[in-house]
GROMACS .gro file of C-alpha atoms in nm:
model
  194
    1MET     CA    1   0.000   0.000   0.000
    2LYS     CA    2   0.293   0.233   0.071
    3ASN     CA    3   0.423   0.205  -0.287
    4LYS     CA    4   0.075   0.270  -0.422
    5ASN     CA    5   0.051   0.589  -0.215
    6SER     CA    6   0.398   0.700  -0.327
    7ILE     CA    7   0.298   0.657  -0.690
    8TYR     CA    8  -0.024   0.854  -0.630
    9LYS     CA    9   0.177   1.133  -0.466
   10ILE     CA   10   0.431   1.155  -0.748
   11VAL     CA   11   0.161   1.149  -1.015
   12THR     CA   12  -0.048   1.407  -0.830
   13VAL     CA   13   0.248   1.644  -0.787
   14GLY     CA   14   0.327   1.606  -1.159
   15LEU     CA   15  -0.034   1.661  -1.261
   16LEU     CA   16  -0.070   1.969  -1.040
   17GLY     CA   17   0.263   2.103  -1.169
   18ALA     CA   18   0.135   2.061  -1.525
   19LEU     CA   19  -0.189   2.241  -1.433
   20VAL     CA   20   0.009   2.530  -1.283
   21PHE     CA   21   0.224   2.547  -1.598
   22VAL     CA   22  -0.069   2.543  -1.842
   23SER     CA   23  -0.289   2.777  -1.638
   24ASN     CA   24  -0.020   3.046  -1.656
   25TYR     CA   25  -0.091   3.070  -2.029
   26LEU     CA   26  -0.449   3.176  -1.950
   27SER     CA   27  -0.356   3.539  -1.891
   28PHE     CA   28  -0.412   3.903  -1.977
   29PRO     CA   29  -0.102   4.127  -1.983
   30ILE     CA   30  -0.116   4.452  -1.785
   31PRO     CA   31   0.112   4.738  -1.898
   32VAL     CA   32   0.352   4.859  -1.628
   33PRO     CA   33   0.522   5.198  -1.670
   34VAL     CA   34   0.864   5.082  -1.541
   35GLY     CA   35   1.026   4.739  -1.521
   36ASP     CA   36   0.891   4.407  -1.641
   37ILE     CA   37   0.533   4.318  -1.727
   38SER     CA   38   0.245   4.216  -1.505
   39ARG     CA   39  -0.061   4.008  -1.587
   40ILE     CA   40  -0.387   3.866  -1.462
   41HIS     CA   41  -0.369   3.485  -1.482
   42LEU     CA   42  -0.508   3.162  -1.338
   43GLY     CA   43  -0.173   3.016  -1.232
   44ASN     CA   44  -0.207   3.114  -0.867
   45ALA     CA   45  -0.543   2.937  -0.840
   46PHE     CA   46  -0.372   2.609  -0.924
   47CYS     CA   47  -0.081   2.691  -0.691
   48LEU     CA   48  -0.330   2.724  -0.404
   49LEU     CA   49  -0.509   2.411  -0.521
   50ALA     CA   50  -0.177   2.224  -0.509
   51GLY     CA   51  -0.134   2.338  -0.148
   52PHE     CA   52  -0.484   2.220  -0.059
   53VAL     CA   53  -0.444   1.883  -0.231
   54MET     CA   54  -0.081   1.791  -0.157
   55GLY     CA   55  -0.002   1.997   0.152
   56PRO     CA   56   0.300   2.221   0.203
   57ILE     CA   57   0.577   2.007   0.053
   58GLY     CA   58   0.404   1.835  -0.240
   59GLY     CA   59   0.194   2.140  -0.318
   60GLY     CA   60   0.496   2.367  -0.295
   61LEU     CA   61   0.695   2.147  -0.532
   62ALA     CA   62   0.410   2.126  -0.784
   63SER     CA   63   0.358   2.503  -0.773
   64GLY     CA   64   0.723   2.597  -0.785
   65ILE     CA   65   0.813   2.356  -1.063
   66GLY     CA   66   0.507   2.433  -1.278
   67ALA     CA   67   0.546   2.812  -1.248
   68MET     CA   68   0.923   2.799  -1.297
   69LEU     CA   69   0.884   2.592  -1.614
   70TYR     CA   70   0.641   2.853  -1.746
   71ASP     CA   71   0.899   3.125  -1.679
   72LEU     CA   72   1.169   2.922  -1.852
   73THR     CA   73   0.954   2.896  -2.167
   74ASN     CA   74   0.877   3.269  -2.180
   75PRO     CA   75   1.166   3.503  -2.270
   76ALA     CA   76   1.011   3.785  -2.067
   77TYR     CA   77   1.037   3.583  -1.746
   78ILE     CA   78   1.348   3.363  -1.782
   79ALA     CA   79   1.557   3.574  -1.544
   80SER     CA   80   1.286   3.548  -1.278
   81ALA     CA   81   1.256   3.168  -1.287
   82PRO     CA   82   1.454   3.097  -0.966
   83PHE     CA   83   1.256   3.360  -0.776
   84THR     CA   84   0.934   3.222  -0.918
   85PHE     CA   85   1.018   2.873  -0.795
   86VAL     CA   86   1.074   2.998  -0.439
   87PHE     CA   87   0.780   3.241  -0.432
   88LYS     CA   88   0.526   2.996  -0.577
   89PHE     CA   89   0.659   2.716  -0.356
   90LEU     CA   90   0.596   2.938  -0.054
   91LEU     CA   91   0.251   3.042  -0.181
   92ALA     CA   92   0.138   2.678  -0.187
   93ALA     CA   93   0.338   2.578   0.122
   94VAL     CA   94   0.180   2.845   0.343
   95CYS     CA   95  -0.166   2.758   0.210
   96GLY     CA   96  -0.103   2.386   0.259
   97LEU     CA   97   0.041   2.431   0.607
   98ILE     CA   98  -0.269   2.617   0.724
   99ALA     CA   99  -0.512   2.392   0.537
  100HIS     CA  100  -0.352   2.078   0.680
  101LYS     CA  101  -0.335   2.219   1.034
  102GLY     CA  102   0.042   2.242   1.051
  103LYS     CA  103   0.123   1.899   0.907
  104ILE     CA  104   0.429   1.931   0.687
  105THR     CA  105   0.354   1.609   0.499
  106GLY     CA  106  -0.025   1.642   0.501
  107ASN     CA  107  -0.215   1.574   0.181
  108MET     CA  108  -0.562   1.468   0.073
  109LEU     CA  109  -0.447   1.121  -0.028
  110GLU     CA  110  -0.324   0.997   0.310
  111GLU     CA  111  -0.537   1.156   0.576
  112ASP     CA  112  -0.894   1.198   0.674
  113PHE     CA  113  -0.868   1.553   0.550
  114THR     CA  114  -1.145   1.785   0.658
  115ILE     CA  115  -1.137   2.158   0.630
  116THR     CA  116  -1.398   2.424   0.688
  117VAL     CA  117  -1.470   2.691   0.431
  118PRO     CA  118  -1.339   2.968   0.660
  119ARG     CA  119  -1.013   2.775   0.715
  120SER     CA  120  -0.981   2.725   0.338
  121ILE     CA  121  -1.030   3.096   0.279
  122VAL     CA  122  -0.777   3.188   0.549
  123ALA     CA  123  -0.527   2.940   0.401
  124GLY     CA  124  -0.579   3.089   0.054
  125ILE     CA  125  -0.545   3.446   0.182
  126CYS     CA  126  -0.227   3.371   0.379
  127GLY     CA  127  -0.066   3.187   0.088
  128SER     CA  128  -0.160   3.466  -0.152
  129LEU     CA  129  -0.035   3.740   0.081
  130THR     CA  130   0.296   3.559   0.121
  131TYR     CA  131   0.339   3.557  -0.256
  132ILE     CA  132   0.227   3.919  -0.302
  133VAL     CA  133   0.472   4.051  -0.041
  134LEU     CA  134   0.764   3.853  -0.188
  135TYR     CA  135   0.676   3.943  -0.549
  136LEU     CA  136   0.632   4.315  -0.480
  137ALA     CA  137   0.951   4.336  -0.272
  138LYS     CA  138   1.150   4.164  -0.548
  139SER     CA  139   0.991   4.386  -0.815
  140TYR     CA  140   1.072   4.705  -0.626
  141ILE     CA  141   1.431   4.603  -0.554
  142THR     CA  142   1.503   4.492  -0.912
  143THR     CA  143   1.345   4.807  -1.057
  144VAL     CA  144   1.556   5.031  -0.833
  145LEU     CA  145   1.871   4.826  -0.900
  146ALA     CA  146   1.802   4.863  -1.274
  147GLY     CA  147   1.840   5.238  -1.233
  148SER     CA  148   1.485   5.365  -1.188
  149ALA     CA  149   1.413   5.628  -0.929
  150PRO     CA  150   1.249   5.489  -0.615
  151GLU     CA  151   0.943   5.706  -0.688
  152ALA     CA  152   0.905   5.555  -1.036
  153ALA     CA  153   0.950   5.206  -0.890
  154ALA     CA  154   0.675   5.279  -0.638
  155ILE     CA  155   0.438   5.389  -0.915
  156ALA     CA  156   0.508   5.071  -1.112
  157LEU     CA  157   0.454   4.875  -0.793
  158ALA     CA  158   0.101   5.013  -0.759
  159THR     CA  159   0.002   4.854  -1.092
  160LYS     CA  160   0.163   4.525  -0.994
  161ALA     CA  161  -0.005   4.534  -0.653
  162ALA     CA  162  -0.344   4.581  -0.819
  163SER     CA  163  -0.297   4.292  -1.063
  164SER     CA  164  -0.154   4.071  -0.786
  165THR     CA  165  -0.457   4.144  -0.568
  166VAL     CA  166  -0.693   4.052  -0.853
  167ASN     CA  167  -0.493   3.732  -0.909
  168ALA     CA  168  -0.518   3.650  -0.538
  169ILE     CA  169  -0.894   3.704  -0.527
  170LEU     CA  170  -0.947   3.493  -0.841
  171ALA     CA  171  -0.719   3.223  -0.701
  172ILE     CA  172  -0.916   3.197  -0.377
  173ILE     CA  173  -1.255   3.204  -0.551
  174ILE     CA  174  -1.146   2.921  -0.784
  175SER     CA  175  -0.931   2.703  -0.557
  176VAL     CA  176  -1.147   2.683  -0.243
  177PRO     CA  177  -1.454   2.518  -0.402
  178LEU     CA  178  -1.239   2.319  -0.646
  179SER     CA  179  -1.041   2.164  -0.360
  180ALA     CA  180  -1.365   2.055  -0.192
  181LEU     CA  181  -1.480   1.892  -0.516
  182ILE     CA  182  -1.148   1.714  -0.559
  183ARG     CA  183  -1.161   1.579  -0.203
  184LYS     CA  184  -1.512   1.447  -0.265
  185ALA     CA  185  -1.398   1.282  -0.591
  186LEU     CA  186  -1.095   1.124  -0.420
  187LYS     CA  187  -1.317   0.976  -0.149
  188SER     CA  188  -1.574   0.838  -0.391
  189ALA     CA  189  -1.298   0.684  -0.607
  190HIS     CA  190  -1.147   0.529  -0.291
  191LEU     CA  191  -0.811   0.696  -0.354
  192THR     CA  192  -0.769   0.803   0.008
  193THR     CA  193  -0.629   0.570   0.270
  194LYS     CA  194  -0.901   0.639   0.527
   0.00000   0.00000   0.00000
């Protein structure tokens, strides 16, 4: 049974990573006056979903790998790929840690996972806020290091903050009910161990 669960975990992390990768292509670019580009996309919804389904470690790996691979296939984001891996890993890890009540290895496949809607929302908000803070701090620092005035960097940051907030809201609205549906499907397919 242990090997069967390991295979399910590996496949689930790979599947969620692929969903994160593909969902990043579903986006709308937002012009930013200084620095790189920003966009509204569905990638963060699947990063949160990975945290809900696979917990902090598996969800973090799926999110980080899927988002980093997207960056590596897009010339506009290649330089940000290492940061993306860390930031998206932490987005899902924080969400998963809260959703799974502090269990580092918690995931929907191995435990009698129950979560209330308020806890899901809090997990999604905390994961999203973690990402937003990291992303905005990195954006500000890189814009200033590239030679922009701090005031110009702050103006560009306002646009990125707005698009990041919209991404966070969309991610929570999509991932919270979707994670509940996935848990129900896993139980009815007898893919959980309890």
